[in-house]
Short mmCIF file of C-alpha atoms in Angstrom, two decimals:
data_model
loop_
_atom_site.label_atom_id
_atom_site.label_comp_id
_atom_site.label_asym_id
_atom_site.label_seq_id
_atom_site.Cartn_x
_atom_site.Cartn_y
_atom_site.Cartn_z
CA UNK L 119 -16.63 -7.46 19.91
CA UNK L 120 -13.53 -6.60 17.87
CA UNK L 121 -10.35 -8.56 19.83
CA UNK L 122 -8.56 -4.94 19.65
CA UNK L 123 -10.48 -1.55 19.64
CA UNK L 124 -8.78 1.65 18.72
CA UNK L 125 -9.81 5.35 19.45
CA UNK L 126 -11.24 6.16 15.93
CA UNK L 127 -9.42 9.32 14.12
CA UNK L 128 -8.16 11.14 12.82
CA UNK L 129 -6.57 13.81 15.40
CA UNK L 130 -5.12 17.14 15.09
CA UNK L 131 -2.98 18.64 17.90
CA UNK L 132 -1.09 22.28 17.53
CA UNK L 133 2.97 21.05 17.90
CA UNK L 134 3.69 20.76 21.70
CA UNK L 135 0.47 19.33 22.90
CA UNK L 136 0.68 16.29 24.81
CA UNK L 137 -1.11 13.05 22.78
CA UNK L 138 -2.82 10.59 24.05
CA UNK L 139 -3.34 7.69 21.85
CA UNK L 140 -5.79 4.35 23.66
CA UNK L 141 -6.78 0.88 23.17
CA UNK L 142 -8.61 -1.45 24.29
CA UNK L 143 -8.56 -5.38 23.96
CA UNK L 144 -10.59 -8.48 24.71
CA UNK L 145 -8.11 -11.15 24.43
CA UNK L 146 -6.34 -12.66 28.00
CA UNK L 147 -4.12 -14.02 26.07
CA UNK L 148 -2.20 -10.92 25.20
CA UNK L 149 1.14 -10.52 26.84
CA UNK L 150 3.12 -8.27 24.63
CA UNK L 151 1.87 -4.96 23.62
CA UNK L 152 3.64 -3.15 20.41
CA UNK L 153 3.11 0.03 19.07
CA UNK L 154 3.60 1.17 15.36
CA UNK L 155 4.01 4.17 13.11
CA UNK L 156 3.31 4.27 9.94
CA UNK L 157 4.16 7.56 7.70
CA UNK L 158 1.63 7.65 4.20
CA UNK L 159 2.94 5.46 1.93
CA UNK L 160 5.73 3.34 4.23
CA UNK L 161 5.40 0.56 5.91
CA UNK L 162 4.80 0.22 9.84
CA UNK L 163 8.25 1.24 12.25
CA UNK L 164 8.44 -0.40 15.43
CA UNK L 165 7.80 2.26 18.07
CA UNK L 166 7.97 0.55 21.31
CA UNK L 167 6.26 -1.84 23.25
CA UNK L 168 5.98 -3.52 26.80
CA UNK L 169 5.62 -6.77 28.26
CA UNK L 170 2.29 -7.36 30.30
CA UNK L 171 0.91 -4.63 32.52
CA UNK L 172 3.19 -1.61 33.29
CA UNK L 173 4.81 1.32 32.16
CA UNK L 174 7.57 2.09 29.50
CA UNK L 175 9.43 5.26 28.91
CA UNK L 176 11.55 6.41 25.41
CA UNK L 177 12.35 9.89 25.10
CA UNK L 178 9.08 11.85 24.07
CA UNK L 179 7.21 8.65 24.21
CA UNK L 180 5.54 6.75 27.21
CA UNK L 181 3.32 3.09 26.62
CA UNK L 182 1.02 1.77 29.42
CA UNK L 183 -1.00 -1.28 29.80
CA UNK L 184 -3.43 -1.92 32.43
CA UNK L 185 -4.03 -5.56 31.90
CA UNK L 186 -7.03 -5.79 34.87
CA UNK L 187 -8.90 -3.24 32.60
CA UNK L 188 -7.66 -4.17 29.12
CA UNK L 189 -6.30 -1.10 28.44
CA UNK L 190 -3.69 0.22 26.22
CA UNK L 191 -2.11 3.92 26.12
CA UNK L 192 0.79 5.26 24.20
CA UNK L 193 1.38 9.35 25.33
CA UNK L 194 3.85 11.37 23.30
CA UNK L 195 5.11 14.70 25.50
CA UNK L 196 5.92 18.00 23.61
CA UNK L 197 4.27 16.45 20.35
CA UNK L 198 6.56 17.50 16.66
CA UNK L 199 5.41 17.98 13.67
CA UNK L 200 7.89 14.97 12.50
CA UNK L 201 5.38 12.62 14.67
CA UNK L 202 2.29 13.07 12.03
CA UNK L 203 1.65 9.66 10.93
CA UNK L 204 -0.89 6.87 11.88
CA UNK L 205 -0.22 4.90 15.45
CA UNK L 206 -1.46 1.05 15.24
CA UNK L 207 -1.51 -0.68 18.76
CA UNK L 208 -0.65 -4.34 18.25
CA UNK L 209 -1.13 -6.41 21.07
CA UNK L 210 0.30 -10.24 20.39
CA UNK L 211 -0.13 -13.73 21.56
CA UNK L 212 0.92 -17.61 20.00
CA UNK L 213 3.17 -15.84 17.52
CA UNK L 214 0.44 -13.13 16.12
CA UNK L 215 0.15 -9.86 16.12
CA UNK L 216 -3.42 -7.91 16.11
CA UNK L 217 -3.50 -4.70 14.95
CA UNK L 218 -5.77 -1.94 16.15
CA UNK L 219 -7.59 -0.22 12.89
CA UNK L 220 -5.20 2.64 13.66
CA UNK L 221 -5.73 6.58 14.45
CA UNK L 222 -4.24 9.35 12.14
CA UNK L 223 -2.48 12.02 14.29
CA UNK L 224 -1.58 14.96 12.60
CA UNK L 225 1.00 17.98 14.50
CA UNK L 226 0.29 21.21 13.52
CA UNK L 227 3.26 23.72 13.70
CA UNK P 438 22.13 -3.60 8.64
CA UNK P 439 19.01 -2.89 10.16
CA UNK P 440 16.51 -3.03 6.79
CA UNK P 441 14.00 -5.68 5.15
CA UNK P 442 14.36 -4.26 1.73
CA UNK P 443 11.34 -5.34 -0.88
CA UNK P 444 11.16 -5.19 -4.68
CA UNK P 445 9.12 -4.32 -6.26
CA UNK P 446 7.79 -0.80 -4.95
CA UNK P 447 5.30 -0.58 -7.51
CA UNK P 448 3.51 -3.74 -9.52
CA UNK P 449 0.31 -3.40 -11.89
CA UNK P 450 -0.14 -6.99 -13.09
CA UNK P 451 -3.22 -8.16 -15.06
CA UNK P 452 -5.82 -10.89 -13.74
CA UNK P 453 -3.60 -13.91 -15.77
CA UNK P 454 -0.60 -12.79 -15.24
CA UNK P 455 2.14 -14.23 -12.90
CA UNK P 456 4.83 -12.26 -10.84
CA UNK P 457 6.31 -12.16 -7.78
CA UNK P 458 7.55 -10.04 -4.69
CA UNK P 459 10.82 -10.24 -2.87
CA UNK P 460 11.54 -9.48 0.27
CA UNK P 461 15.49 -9.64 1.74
CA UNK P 462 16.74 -8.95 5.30
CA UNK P 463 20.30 -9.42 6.31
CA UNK P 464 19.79 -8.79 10.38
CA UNK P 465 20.31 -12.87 11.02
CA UNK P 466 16.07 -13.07 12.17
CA UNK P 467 14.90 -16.42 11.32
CA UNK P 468 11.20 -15.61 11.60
CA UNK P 469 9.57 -13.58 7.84
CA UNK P 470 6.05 -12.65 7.60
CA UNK P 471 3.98 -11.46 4.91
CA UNK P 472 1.47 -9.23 5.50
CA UNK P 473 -2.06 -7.61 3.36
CA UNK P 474 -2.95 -3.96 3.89
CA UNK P 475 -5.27 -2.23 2.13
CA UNK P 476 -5.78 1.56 2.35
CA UNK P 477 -7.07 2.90 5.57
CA UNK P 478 -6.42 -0.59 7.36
CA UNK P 479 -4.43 -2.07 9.50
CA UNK P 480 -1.87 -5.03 8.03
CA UNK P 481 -3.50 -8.46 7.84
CA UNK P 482 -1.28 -11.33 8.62
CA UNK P 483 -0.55 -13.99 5.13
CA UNK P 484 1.72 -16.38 5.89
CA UNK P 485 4.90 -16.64 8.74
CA UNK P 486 8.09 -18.37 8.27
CA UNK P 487 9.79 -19.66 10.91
CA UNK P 488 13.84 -21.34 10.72
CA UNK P 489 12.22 -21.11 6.91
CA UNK P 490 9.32 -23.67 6.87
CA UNK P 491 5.93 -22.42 6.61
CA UNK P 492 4.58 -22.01 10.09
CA UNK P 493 1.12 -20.11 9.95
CA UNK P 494 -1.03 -19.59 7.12
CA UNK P 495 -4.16 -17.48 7.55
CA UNK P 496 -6.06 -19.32 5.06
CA UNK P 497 -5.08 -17.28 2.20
CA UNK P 498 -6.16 -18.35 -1.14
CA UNK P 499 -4.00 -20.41 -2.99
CA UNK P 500 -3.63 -17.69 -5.77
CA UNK P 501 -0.86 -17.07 -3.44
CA UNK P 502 1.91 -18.90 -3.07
CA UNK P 503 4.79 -18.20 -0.30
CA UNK P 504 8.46 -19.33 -0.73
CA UNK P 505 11.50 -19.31 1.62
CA UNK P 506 14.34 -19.87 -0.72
CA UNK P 507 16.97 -19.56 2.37
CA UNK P 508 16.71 -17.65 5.44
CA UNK P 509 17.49 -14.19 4.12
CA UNK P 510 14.73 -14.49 1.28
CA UNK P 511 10.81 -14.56 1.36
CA UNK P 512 9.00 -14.80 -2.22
CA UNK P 513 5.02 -14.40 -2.84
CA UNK P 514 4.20 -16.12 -5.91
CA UNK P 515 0.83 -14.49 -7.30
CA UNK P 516 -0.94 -15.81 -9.83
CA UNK P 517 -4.46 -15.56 -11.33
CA UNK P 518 -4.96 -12.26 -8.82
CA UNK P 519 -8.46 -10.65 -9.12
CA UNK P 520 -8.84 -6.70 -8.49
CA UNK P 521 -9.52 -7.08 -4.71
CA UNK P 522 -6.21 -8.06 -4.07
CA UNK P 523 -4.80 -4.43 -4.95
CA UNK P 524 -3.10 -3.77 -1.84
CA UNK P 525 0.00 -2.60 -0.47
CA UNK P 526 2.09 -6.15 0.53
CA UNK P 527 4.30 -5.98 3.52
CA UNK P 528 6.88 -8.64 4.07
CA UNK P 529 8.58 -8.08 8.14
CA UNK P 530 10.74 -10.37 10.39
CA UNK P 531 11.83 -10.90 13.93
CA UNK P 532 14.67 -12.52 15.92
CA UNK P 533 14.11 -16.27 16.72
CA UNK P 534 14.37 -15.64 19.87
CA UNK P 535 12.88 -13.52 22.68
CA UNK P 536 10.42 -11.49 21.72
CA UNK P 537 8.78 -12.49 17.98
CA UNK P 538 6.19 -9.69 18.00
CA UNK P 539 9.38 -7.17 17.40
CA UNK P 540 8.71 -7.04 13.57
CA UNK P 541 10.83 -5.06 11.34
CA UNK P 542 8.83 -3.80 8.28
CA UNK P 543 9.70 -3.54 4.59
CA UNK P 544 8.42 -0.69 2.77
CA UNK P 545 6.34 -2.76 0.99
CA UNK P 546 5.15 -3.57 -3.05
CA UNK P 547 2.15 -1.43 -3.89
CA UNK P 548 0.04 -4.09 -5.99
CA UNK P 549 -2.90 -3.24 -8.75
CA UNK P 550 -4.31 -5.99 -10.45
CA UNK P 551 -6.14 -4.77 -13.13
#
């Protein structure tokens, strides 16, 4: 078992839609959990993130982890075309970061 | 500022050749990374920097090399590179202290090694 499984892609959503974006993890050991964008062609942006289980809010965007189930959700409300680009979870522990494969979400206007 | 800059954007190098990547960041983080991504994957962790000694290295080939001239600069030394290392090279960094897994991204050098 992969230490951090990602919904496989890629997804299309018409602009508005509410996106839900999941992960899941094997690892104990995690205690921070980031999330990343990545437009074609750039590098990864740091999106957001939280600290053990919980919820985190940001404008549009809203992570969850639910550590007793290993579970990891990012949900973006009233979804913009702007947002197309591939989400990476990233879940970290002694100083490392493991990426999720990462799912393509694409905003149709 | 608020940017890890890297140069080159673009590198073709042939299998003897020897170049390098740069990475700067002026944002006072004392922790660098470099990172491997090839297309349609997520980044693979190289090497990590910390207070600019070598801290973690994934067991990277010695074909490359990592420097940390001071703590605003990361090199990658590459030498002797075979095609499977065309990949897009990500350097990032993170404050010292607090959280380390808040990376800050370059752009990255798009590598072909023909």
């Amino acid at each position: 078992q992969k230490e951090v499984e990602q919904d496989p892609g890629p997804l299309s959503v018409p602009e508005g839609a509410i996106v839900s974006l999941n992960c899941t993890y094997s690892n104990s050991a995690f205690q921070y959990f980031m999330w990343y964008r990545q437009y074609s062609r750039k590098g990864p942006e740091l999106l957001m993130y939280t600290y053990s289980s919980g919820n985190k809010e940001d404008g549009r965007f809203t992570a969850q982890v639910d550590k007793s189930s290993k579970y990891i959700s990012l949900f973006i409300r009233d979804s913009q075309p702007s947002d197309s680009a591939t989400y990476l979870c990233a879940p970290g522990a002694n100083s490392k970061l493991t990426f999720g494969k990462g799912i393509t979400l694409s905003v149709r206007p | 500022d608020t940017e890890v800059t890297q140069t080159p954007k673009h590198l073709v190098m042939g299998m003897t050749n020897k170049k390098s990547l740069k990475c700067e960041q002026h944002m006072g983080h004392r922790a660098m990374y470099w990172y491997k991504q090839k297309a349609k994957k997520p980044p693979e962790l190289m090497f990590v920097y910390s207070y600019e000694k070598l801290s973690i290295n994934e067991s990277v080939p010695s074909r490359f090399s990592p420097e940390c001239p001071n703590s605003s600069l990361l090199n990658l030394h590459l030498h002797a590179l075979q095609p499977e290392d065309s990949a897009l090279y990500l350097c990032a960094s993170s404050p010292s202290r607090g959280v380390s897994y808040e990376q800050y991204f370059g752009p990255g050098t798009r590598l072909t090694v023909t």
